[in-house]
């Protein structure tokens, strides 16, 4: 390593204070200068936004942050290092294994490996865990070595690892590094934690298949998922949350509550079919949002499921969004030599643009708000599908607002208010607002002029500031046509989901040459706001099921009241009660099975029906019902009207 000039550098901490250190001071030394406790907990250092190993020297003035387990990037570094530890354990137990990639993920890590003719079952994970713990206790340092491209190639040619050689092909000289701990060496950019000894509680979770680089034409690999913690208690807490999550898994509850089904063989993976109860749930959510939209001046529209390729070329979805689309249905060649044909729509916005273009608009007409529950299609990889939360066909509560530049902030704030109403009505109390910006280092994947992007990003910042909504900025998460505000919602188990989104777009109006006539009779360009408070019905419902454990609010429950006659002689009276309730728009079912009353009650409880009304001879004679609440148990015997008077507001869907 080149000798470092012994000059002073200024280090600025997150609290804004500045401290002077010798050039070449390491992250660990900086942590020690702040406090012994911080130094013990330190996992990595962030230097001017870049996460690095703690032992790498800082050679110039910098803004730094010492990362611990409490920081998301600290966890990611910890899990990345744990993936390397798992790889070392695999190398010990399966000497012929070939390693590919092993990244951290939102909750833990995975490593894709080629085991050749060997297979790995879930039963073998415990032995790998034990080997990980044995290796971790050696307290081996993670050491970084920068190597030449030639040396890296030579290393993996000797190992016969074609996967790493393919990765090296895409790297430039001077940007290749290996990390080594114990007996394991891996091609890796890093960063890593200081030592394997920090990893106290690893847990391997599952084994799955995965294609090399996600391409089904490539070899299939074995993917091992795991997670790890610096303390055993943290692992125990995680496993308890996971147990609860399994109980609330929307795929399990969706089956038990008869909401939706999949037929991967004949219909296809990632294409849910909604059963009657699930369809009632969907329609109720749609209706409550549609009612609110009508109050706010939205106009309903309906568009086809496909469009000409030229429509998506103009919008930029084709080719900017090409990797996420199903292949086009090519019908020939156009006059310009380009392929002609149709595309399953990946987004609704180009169709809404064409509806806006169907008429001439004055500034007096604006804003124009067009809303549609429109189904779109994405070519998701099979291995990435997950129940309702990651599907290939889904319905967005999509709307597009066409407004003047002066109206953008007020319209944006109005959509924030609508989104907050939706979250509040469904009991999502914990969320973060993320301002998703363009990646300044990779502007090629976005469309439009820099000036328009700057303006759109500033619009969002100002609108968010004026609503007093706490929001953080995340570069690189913008849509290809504009920045957005994403609502990262936390469910009852503490997991974060991206649901609602609001986007400001100056680019599609320019690409489609949209206009309106201003007060001076001049043609001007409108601005588009894309918004979806639910995000998609599929993901929203999947998250909602897990958030409430299938115990929907009464107004949303597919069956709101289950009437339980104590015998066949009282079915007629049950029908009379049901008719009274249905006249008040209550969703009612009658259990006419031959089972006992106790069994019928248990079945209704399992189906999480909010109210059960038991009727027999005494109730028929008195014109009453015996009320049982799923939430609170027996509620006494009352008249049907008293029941409605007491519970009526619970049956009214509203966002107010």
XYZ file of C-alpha atoms in Angstrom:
656
model
C 0.000 0.000 0.000
C 1.274 3.463 -0.840
C 2.573 5.501 2.085
C 0.018 7.990 3.365
C 0.974 11.616 3.741
C 0.747 12.510 7.463
C -1.512 15.517 7.080
C -4.629 16.327 9.045
C -8.143 15.721 7.789
C -11.480 17.014 9.067
C -14.081 14.378 9.936
C -17.692 15.567 10.192
C -20.004 13.413 12.305
C -23.790 13.009 11.841
C -24.478 15.589 14.575
C -22.606 18.197 12.507
C -19.541 18.370 14.747
C -16.124 18.358 13.076
C -13.021 16.617 14.460
C -9.440 16.635 13.235
C -7.614 13.338 12.675
C -4.380 12.332 10.944
C -4.848 11.341 7.316
C -5.057 7.559 7.118
C -7.056 7.160 10.320
C -9.256 4.067 10.103
C -12.951 3.868 10.811
C -12.278 1.835 13.931
C -9.877 4.476 15.251
C -12.495 7.166 14.644
C -15.073 5.058 16.511
C -12.644 4.602 19.412
C -12.104 8.356 19.573
C -15.855 8.822 20.007
C -16.340 6.140 22.639
C -15.356 2.627 23.652
C -18.975 1.427 23.465
C -19.369 2.636 19.906
C -16.079 0.984 18.929
C -17.301 -2.350 20.361
C -20.575 -2.122 18.413
C -19.106 -0.750 15.173
C -19.625 -2.911 12.075
C -18.655 -0.592 9.215
C -18.161 3.077 8.361
C -19.936 5.276 5.840
C -17.557 7.768 4.207
C -19.178 10.469 2.071
C -22.107 8.126 1.436
C -19.989 5.017 0.679
C -20.055 2.095 3.115
C -16.554 0.734 3.803
C -14.692 -1.709 6.036
C -13.767 -0.291 9.425
C -10.039 -0.930 8.874
C -9.797 1.024 5.604
C -7.972 4.347 6.031
C -9.743 7.675 5.520
C -7.333 9.910 3.613
C -9.276 13.134 3.026
C -11.894 15.398 4.607
C -15.136 13.440 4.886
C -18.597 13.199 6.354
C -18.678 9.886 8.189
C -21.090 7.715 10.099
C -20.126 4.731 12.223
C -22.562 1.941 11.382
C -23.842 -0.492 14.002
C -26.525 -3.168 14.115
C -29.085 -0.401 14.666
C -28.380 0.979 11.170
C -29.889 -0.683 8.106
C -26.566 -0.534 6.280
C -24.903 -2.033 9.357
C -27.291 -5.000 9.194
C -26.662 -5.370 5.452
C -22.896 -5.491 6.040
C -23.387 -8.022 8.844
C -25.542 -10.251 6.642
C -23.162 -9.968 3.695
C -20.348 -11.174 5.939
C -22.582 -13.982 7.204
C -23.113 -15.142 3.619
C -19.319 -15.509 3.341
C -19.244 -17.442 6.610
C -21.949 -19.796 5.313
C -19.924 -20.230 2.116
C -16.881 -21.224 4.155
C -18.982 -23.775 6.021
C -20.264 -25.164 2.715
C -16.729 -25.323 1.355
C -15.709 -27.387 4.391
C -18.649 -29.793 4.151
C -18.967 -29.948 0.342
C -15.434 -29.534 -1.078
C -16.542 -29.583 -4.726
C -19.051 -26.730 -4.355
C -18.850 -23.803 -6.799
C -19.881 -20.386 -5.533
C -21.707 -17.746 -7.590
C -23.211 -14.751 -5.751
C -24.146 -14.280 -2.090
C -25.768 -10.930 -1.347
C -27.560 -9.527 1.690
C -31.307 -9.068 1.288
C -33.986 -7.215 3.274
C -34.048 -9.884 5.982
C -30.817 -11.847 5.952
C -28.841 -13.205 3.021
C -28.588 -15.996 0.486
C -25.875 -17.686 -1.512
C -26.403 -19.395 -4.875
C -24.131 -22.407 -5.248
C -23.536 -25.202 -7.726
C -23.286 -28.533 -5.916
C -22.792 -30.547 -9.086
C -24.494 -33.914 -8.800
C -25.187 -33.439 -5.108
C -28.489 -32.200 -3.731
C -29.104 -30.312 -0.521
C -32.203 -30.781 1.599
C -33.570 -28.695 4.443
C -32.546 -31.498 6.813
C -28.871 -30.674 6.153
C -29.127 -26.997 7.101
C -28.610 -27.655 10.808
C -25.202 -29.239 10.149
C -24.179 -26.205 8.075
C -25.332 -23.903 10.895
C -23.222 -25.820 13.402
C -20.188 -25.525 11.138
C -20.846 -21.777 10.782
C -20.832 -21.380 14.575
C -17.637 -23.410 14.864
C -15.935 -21.233 12.224
C -17.312 -17.999 13.717
C -15.773 -18.787 17.097
C -12.273 -18.670 15.576
C -12.811 -14.904 15.381
C -11.151 -14.717 11.954
C -10.737 -11.259 10.434
C -12.361 -10.349 7.110
C -9.406 -9.138 5.029
C -9.644 -7.222 1.763
C -7.108 -7.759 -1.047
C -7.170 -5.769 -4.266
C -6.035 -7.947 -7.171
C -5.369 -7.562 -10.871
C -7.854 -8.895 -13.370
C -5.279 -11.406 -14.595
C -4.704 -12.743 -11.072
C -8.438 -12.995 -10.445
C -8.906 -14.961 -13.669
C -5.990 -17.230 -12.828
C -7.450 -17.915 -9.377
C -10.852 -19.002 -10.666
C -9.472 -20.873 -13.663
C -7.508 -22.963 -11.172
C -10.720 -23.573 -9.211
C -12.691 -24.307 -12.377
C -15.393 -21.810 -11.372
C -16.991 -20.608 -14.600
C -19.498 -18.459 -12.712
C -16.898 -16.228 -11.080
C -15.003 -16.013 -14.400
C -18.165 -14.720 -16.055
C -18.541 -12.091 -13.334
C -14.917 -11.015 -13.735
C -15.463 -10.489 -17.487
C -17.692 -7.515 -16.671
C -15.185 -5.882 -14.305
C -12.542 -3.306 -15.146
C -8.889 -3.428 -14.134
C -8.443 -1.739 -10.771
C -11.926 -2.474 -9.428
C -11.451 -6.117 -8.443
C -11.051 -7.229 -4.846
C -11.066 -10.491 -2.929
C -12.152 -10.933 0.677
C -10.647 -13.644 2.821
C -11.635 -15.043 6.193
C -10.161 -18.227 7.604
C -9.807 -20.735 4.749
C -12.297 -19.001 2.438
C -11.577 -16.506 -0.339
C -14.268 -14.836 -2.458
C -14.519 -12.317 -5.265
C -16.297 -9.429 -3.558
C -16.541 -5.631 -3.494
C -17.356 -5.665 0.223
C -17.676 -4.137 2.673
C -17.528 -6.571 5.583
C -17.616 -6.523 9.361
C -14.290 -6.787 11.211
C -14.458 -10.443 12.241
C -16.462 -13.657 12.151
C -16.562 -13.486 15.956
C -19.282 -10.838 15.732
C -21.663 -13.450 14.276
C -23.163 -15.105 17.368
C -26.487 -16.487 16.116
C -26.808 -17.727 12.500
C -29.952 -19.465 11.272
C -30.399 -21.085 7.864
C -34.014 -20.796 6.810
C -34.663 -22.597 3.537
C -33.335 -24.119 0.334
C -34.657 -23.242 -3.109
C -33.724 -23.526 -6.753
C -32.514 -20.513 -8.720
C -31.231 -20.065 -12.255
C -27.824 -18.491 -12.777
C -28.451 -14.771 -13.302
C -32.200 -15.382 -13.246
C -32.194 -16.808 -16.777
C -34.124 -20.058 -17.230
C -31.767 -21.071 -20.046
C -28.841 -21.083 -17.591
C -27.902 -23.845 -15.124
C -30.086 -24.270 -12.072
C -28.325 -23.586 -8.797
C -29.093 -24.240 -5.142
C -30.051 -21.101 -3.216
C -29.646 -21.209 0.558
C -31.400 -18.496 2.571
C -30.242 -17.514 6.037
C -30.180 -14.797 8.631
C -27.840 -13.990 11.503
C -27.616 -11.802 14.581
C -24.998 -10.460 16.981
C -27.002 -11.818 19.964
C -28.962 -15.023 20.539
C -31.926 -13.057 21.958
C -32.311 -11.218 18.650
C -32.513 -14.550 16.835
C -35.126 -15.821 19.277
C -37.216 -12.674 18.758
C -36.907 -13.080 14.989
C -38.019 -16.717 15.106
C -41.044 -15.769 17.205
C -41.999 -13.051 14.703
C -41.510 -15.565 11.912
C -43.778 -18.045 13.676
C -46.473 -15.393 13.925
C -45.900 -14.423 10.313
C -46.457 -18.047 9.259
C -49.765 -18.051 11.092
C -50.709 -14.835 9.290
C -49.293 -15.794 5.876
C -51.795 -14.446 3.377
C -51.387 -17.533 1.195
C -52.452 -19.751 4.104
C -55.269 -17.460 5.259
C -56.377 -16.771 1.684
C -56.963 -20.504 1.252
C -58.639 -20.963 4.646
C -60.927 -17.954 4.122
C -61.719 -18.889 0.489
C -60.479 -15.584 -0.916
C -58.328 -16.555 -3.909
C -56.629 -19.469 -5.612
C -53.789 -20.168 -8.035
C -53.554 -22.798 -10.775
C -49.924 -22.687 -11.838
C -50.235 -25.633 -14.207
C -53.004 -24.449 -16.531
C -53.615 -20.787 -15.703
C -49.989 -19.956 -14.935
C -47.819 -18.881 -11.994
C -48.374 -15.434 -10.560
C -51.933 -15.163 -11.919
C -54.394 -15.204 -8.996
C -58.051 -16.067 -9.438
C -60.407 -14.400 -7.004
C -63.106 -16.539 -5.412
C -66.509 -15.014 -4.522
C -65.464 -13.921 -1.013
C -62.187 -12.452 -2.246
C -63.989 -10.689 -5.072
C -66.379 -9.151 -2.531
C -63.361 -7.936 -0.578
C -61.799 -6.409 -3.712
C -65.010 -4.776 -4.839
C -65.631 -3.267 -1.414
C -62.169 -1.686 -1.415
C -62.765 -0.397 -4.945
C -66.158 1.041 -4.065
C -64.965 2.913 -0.988
C -62.111 4.507 -2.941
C -64.350 5.267 -5.931
C -66.834 7.061 -3.676
C -64.051 9.231 -2.292
C -62.697 9.878 -5.783
C -66.086 11.077 -7.014
C -66.155 13.592 -4.140
C -62.739 14.834 -5.249
C -63.652 15.278 -8.915
C -62.137 12.164 -10.489
C -63.755 10.838 -13.673
C -63.897 7.067 -14.247
C -62.366 5.619 -17.415
C -61.797 2.102 -18.741
C -58.999 1.066 -21.089
C -58.023 -2.150 -22.933
C -55.541 -4.683 -21.640
C -53.245 -4.351 -24.665
C -51.929 -1.553 -26.839
C -49.899 -1.056 -29.993
C -46.143 -1.241 -29.618
C -45.911 2.289 -30.964
C -47.920 3.564 -27.978
C -45.295 2.193 -25.592
C -42.406 3.381 -27.745
C -43.773 6.886 -27.488
C -44.297 6.606 -23.726
C -40.840 5.104 -23.233
C -42.072 1.899 -21.600
C -40.734 0.063 -24.632
C -37.767 -0.344 -24.400
C -37.109 1.405 -21.008
C -39.321 -1.120 -19.226
C -38.553 -4.013 -21.576
C -37.108 -6.428 -19.008
C -40.341 -6.332 -16.991
C -42.733 -6.847 -19.896
C -44.130 -9.935 -21.531
C -42.793 -10.368 -25.070
C -44.751 -8.357 -27.647
C -47.261 -9.981 -29.980
C -45.559 -9.077 -33.248
C -47.897 -8.865 -36.249
C -45.514 -7.486 -38.847
C -43.304 -4.561 -39.670
C -44.304 -0.917 -39.753
C -43.450 1.659 -42.439
C -40.496 2.811 -40.333
C -39.003 -0.694 -40.275
C -39.833 -1.195 -36.590
C -41.725 -4.247 -35.361
C -45.480 -3.748 -35.399
C -47.748 -5.506 -32.956
C -49.277 -5.364 -29.498
C -48.119 -5.471 -25.895
C -49.903 -6.558 -22.724
C -49.995 -3.235 -20.938
C -47.375 -2.889 -18.192
C -48.927 0.408 -17.040
C -52.170 2.316 -17.567
C -50.686 5.772 -18.035
C -50.203 5.757 -21.849
C -53.884 4.883 -22.303
C -54.933 7.698 -19.978
C -52.741 10.070 -21.955
C -54.643 9.130 -25.113
C -57.950 9.767 -23.343
C -56.694 13.238 -22.364
C -55.741 13.816 -26.003
C -59.239 12.901 -27.112
C -60.408 16.430 -26.295
C -59.105 19.993 -26.369
C -58.422 21.502 -22.956
C -58.434 25.012 -21.594
C -56.749 26.046 -18.372
C -60.306 26.318 -17.019
C -60.724 22.528 -17.473
C -57.661 21.663 -15.471
C -57.028 19.690 -13.414
C -58.419 16.708 -15.338
C -58.477 13.665 -13.053
C -58.922 10.267 -14.748
C -59.278 7.147 -12.580
C -59.354 3.450 -13.394
C -58.932 0.158 -11.609
C -56.805 -1.106 -14.465
C -55.167 -4.513 -14.746
C -51.544 -4.576 -15.900
C -49.045 -7.340 -16.569
C -45.382 -7.855 -15.661
C -43.037 -10.690 -16.636
C -41.782 -11.465 -13.140
C -39.267 -14.281 -12.710
C -40.914 -17.445 -11.399
C -38.591 -17.606 -8.392
C -39.535 -14.064 -7.372
C -43.290 -14.656 -7.273
C -44.882 -14.694 -3.821
C -48.606 -15.162 -3.372
C -50.411 -11.858 -3.912
C -47.447 -9.652 -3.034
C -45.517 -10.441 -6.255
C -47.710 -11.451 -9.207
C -47.725 -11.245 -13.000
C -51.183 -9.767 -13.411
C -52.468 -7.164 -10.969
C -54.959 -4.325 -10.715
C -53.804 -0.826 -9.832
C -56.085 1.786 -8.297
C -54.636 4.025 -10.938
C -55.402 7.670 -11.604
C -53.671 10.391 -13.581
C -54.091 14.060 -12.906
C -53.364 16.480 -15.736
C -52.791 19.938 -14.307
C -50.984 23.221 -14.809
C -47.531 23.620 -13.255
C -49.055 26.013 -10.717
C -51.528 23.333 -9.599
C -48.981 20.559 -9.037
C -48.309 21.126 -5.353
C -51.961 21.448 -4.314
C -52.907 18.344 -6.291
C -49.971 16.417 -4.854
C -50.921 17.416 -1.312
C -54.517 16.353 -1.956
C -53.314 12.901 -3.020
C -51.143 12.648 0.097
C -54.270 13.331 2.144
C -56.224 10.654 0.243
C -53.444 8.095 0.735
C -53.304 8.819 4.462
C -57.083 8.341 4.654
C -56.736 4.907 3.034
C -53.970 3.831 5.422
C -55.868 5.106 8.456
C -59.113 3.387 7.440
C -57.328 0.022 7.199
C -55.388 0.362 10.448
C -51.912 0.997 9.012
C -50.613 3.362 11.658
C -46.858 2.974 11.134
C -45.324 4.055 7.848
C -42.470 6.027 6.343
C -42.651 8.334 3.352
C -39.815 7.882 0.852
C -39.009 10.490 -1.794
C -37.678 8.288 -4.604
C -35.243 10.219 -6.771
C -33.269 9.621 -9.945
C -29.858 7.973 -9.589
C -27.434 10.835 -10.313
C -24.733 8.335 -11.348
C -26.876 6.430 -13.848
C -29.128 8.857 -15.690
C -29.237 6.672 -18.825
C -32.028 4.522 -17.400
C -34.337 7.550 -17.136
C -36.084 9.518 -19.835
C -36.402 13.288 -20.136
C -34.433 16.474 -19.719
C -32.456 17.193 -16.553
C -34.306 20.466 -16.011
C -37.662 18.654 -15.919
C -36.348 16.118 -13.425
C -35.001 18.863 -11.201
C -38.341 20.641 -11.277
C -40.344 17.488 -10.525
C -38.098 16.569 -7.600
C -38.441 20.070 -6.180
C -42.239 19.932 -6.556
C -42.337 16.792 -4.418
C -39.979 18.183 -1.783
C -42.043 21.354 -1.408
C -45.398 19.536 -1.324
C -44.143 17.108 1.315
C -42.712 19.961 3.393
C -46.027 21.833 3.286
C -47.923 18.785 4.605
C -45.509 18.323 7.539
C -45.016 14.740 6.397
C -41.704 13.287 7.544
C -39.929 11.871 4.505
C -36.466 10.669 3.617
C -34.836 10.701 0.181
C -33.705 7.583 -1.680
C -31.709 8.128 -4.905
C -32.126 5.518 -7.617
C -35.720 4.535 -6.758
C -37.562 6.871 -9.167
C -39.708 5.604 -12.022
C -38.003 5.960 -15.399
C -40.177 8.968 -16.254
C -40.284 10.822 -12.933
C -39.596 10.990 -9.179
C -42.193 9.825 -6.705
C -43.326 9.663 -3.102
C -43.644 6.073 -1.896
C -45.393 5.025 1.294
C -43.412 2.305 3.069
C -46.020 0.786 5.374
C -45.192 -1.299 8.443
C -47.524 -4.183 9.215
C -48.433 -5.628 12.612
C -45.304 -7.825 12.537
C -42.966 -4.908 11.901
C -42.325 -5.674 8.220
C -42.158 -2.801 5.732
C -44.065 -2.873 2.418
C -44.155 -0.353 -0.377
C -47.853 0.303 -1.019
C -49.183 3.709 -2.111
C -47.269 5.881 -4.566
C -47.553 9.406 -6.015
C -45.413 10.483 -8.977
C -44.757 13.822 -10.682
C -44.161 13.552 -14.417
C -43.114 16.322 -16.801
C -41.828 13.825 -19.366
C -44.838 11.888 -20.698
C -46.717 15.124 -21.492
C -43.678 16.178 -23.512
C -43.251 12.823 -25.252
C -46.939 12.805 -26.280
C -46.969 16.576 -26.961
C -49.909 17.184 -24.628
C -51.240 20.727 -24.441
C -53.821 22.991 -22.902
C -54.686 26.603 -23.775
C -53.776 29.096 -21.059
C -55.469 32.395 -20.163
C -53.458 34.162 -22.890
C -54.640 31.729 -25.607
C -51.197 30.158 -25.735
C -50.617 26.415 -25.876
C -48.839 25.125 -22.794
C -47.693 21.745 -21.559
C -49.613 20.163 -18.644
C -47.973 18.157 -15.862
C -49.045 14.597 -15.025
C -49.412 13.244 -11.513
C -49.608 9.441 -11.340
C -51.164 8.122 -8.139
C -52.243 4.823 -6.606
C -53.136 4.941 -2.873
C -53.409 1.140 -2.691
C -50.519 0.576 -5.094
C -52.080 -2.609 -6.418
C -55.115 -4.421 -5.068
C -53.262 -7.722 -4.998
C -50.301 -6.566 -2.944
C -52.444 -4.320 -0.734
C -54.845 -7.155 0.095
C -51.984 -9.595 0.679
C -50.365 -7.192 3.134
C -53.720 -6.332 4.730
C -54.528 -10.014 5.331
C -51.251 -10.465 7.197
C -51.545 -7.130 9.006
C -54.938 -7.949 10.510
C -54.539 -11.739 10.502
C -57.664 -12.068 8.353
C -59.761 -10.182 10.920
C -61.037 -7.517 8.551
C -63.004 -4.520 9.801
C -66.719 -5.294 9.703
C -67.359 -3.042 6.692
C -64.766 -4.969 4.657
C -65.429 -8.565 5.780
C -66.760 -10.686 2.882
C -69.359 -12.208 5.236
C -70.367 -9.726 7.899
C -73.011 -11.809 9.688
C -73.423 -15.578 9.922
C -76.877 -16.699 11.030
C -76.887 -20.022 12.868
C -80.272 -21.746 13.279
C -80.184 -24.313 16.076
C -82.138 -26.754 13.906
C -83.984 -27.185 10.621
C -87.216 -25.906 12.196
C -85.737 -22.427 12.505
C -84.287 -21.976 9.012
C -87.374 -20.019 7.905
C -86.917 -17.556 10.758
C -83.206 -17.335 9.889
C -84.250 -16.411 6.341
C -86.510 -13.634 7.697
C -83.650 -12.219 9.775
C -81.327 -12.430 6.779
C -83.809 -10.577 4.575
C -84.045 -7.754 7.126
C -80.284 -7.430 7.285
C -79.809 -7.611 3.511
C -82.310 -4.790 3.137
C -79.755 -2.718 5.088
C -76.927 -3.889 2.765
C -75.452 -6.275 5.316
C -73.649 -9.281 3.797
C -75.262 -12.347 5.393
C -74.902 -16.123 5.142
C -76.984 -18.828 6.829
C -75.404 -22.070 8.022
C -77.999 -24.741 7.221
C -75.653 -27.692 7.717
C -76.546 -30.649 9.934
C -73.698 -29.871 12.340
C -74.157 -28.935 15.992
C -74.524 -25.307 17.050
C -71.109 -25.454 18.710
C -69.485 -26.691 15.507
C -71.220 -23.989 13.476
C -69.980 -21.294 15.856
C -66.416 -22.650 15.678
C -66.618 -22.692 11.889
C -67.798 -19.081 11.785
C -65.001 -18.147 14.188
C -62.477 -19.888 11.917
C -63.852 -17.911 8.978
C -63.412 -14.779 11.135
C -67.006 -13.615 10.564
C -67.470 -10.440 12.667
C -70.942 -11.365 13.997
C -72.836 -14.604 14.547
C -76.603 -14.545 15.229
C -77.939 -17.739 16.797
C -81.677 -18.289 16.375
C -83.960 -20.945 17.917
C -87.439 -21.263 19.391
C -87.075 -18.546 22.045
C -85.625 -16.080 19.523
C -88.315 -16.813 16.924
C -91.081 -16.341 19.466
C -89.646 -13.050 20.755
C -88.434 -11.761 17.365
C -84.848 -11.580 18.642
C -81.384 -12.943 17.902
C -78.633 -14.169 20.218
C -75.558 -12.131 19.261
C -71.978 -13.367 19.353
C -69.035 -11.178 18.348
C -65.894 -12.703 16.854
C -63.850 -10.091 18.698
C -65.682 -10.003 22.053
C -67.724 -13.196 22.441
C -71.410 -13.391 23.550
C -73.274 -10.072 23.459
C -76.720 -11.054 24.714
C -80.117 -11.360 23.046
C -81.645 -8.346 21.266
C -84.115 -7.542 18.541
C -82.817 -7.425 14.972
C -83.407 -3.678 14.897
C -81.510 -3.181 18.164
C -78.635 -5.188 16.673
C -78.625 -2.904 13.622
C -78.868 0.236 15.733
C -75.981 -0.902 17.903
C -73.638 -2.103 15.145
C -74.867 -0.193 12.086
C -71.895 2.198 11.751
C -69.503 -0.775 11.593
C -71.135 -1.902 8.338
C -70.681 1.444 6.569
C -67.580 1.544 4.328
C -65.925 4.948 4.567
C -62.560 6.695 4.465
C -63.762 9.494 6.759
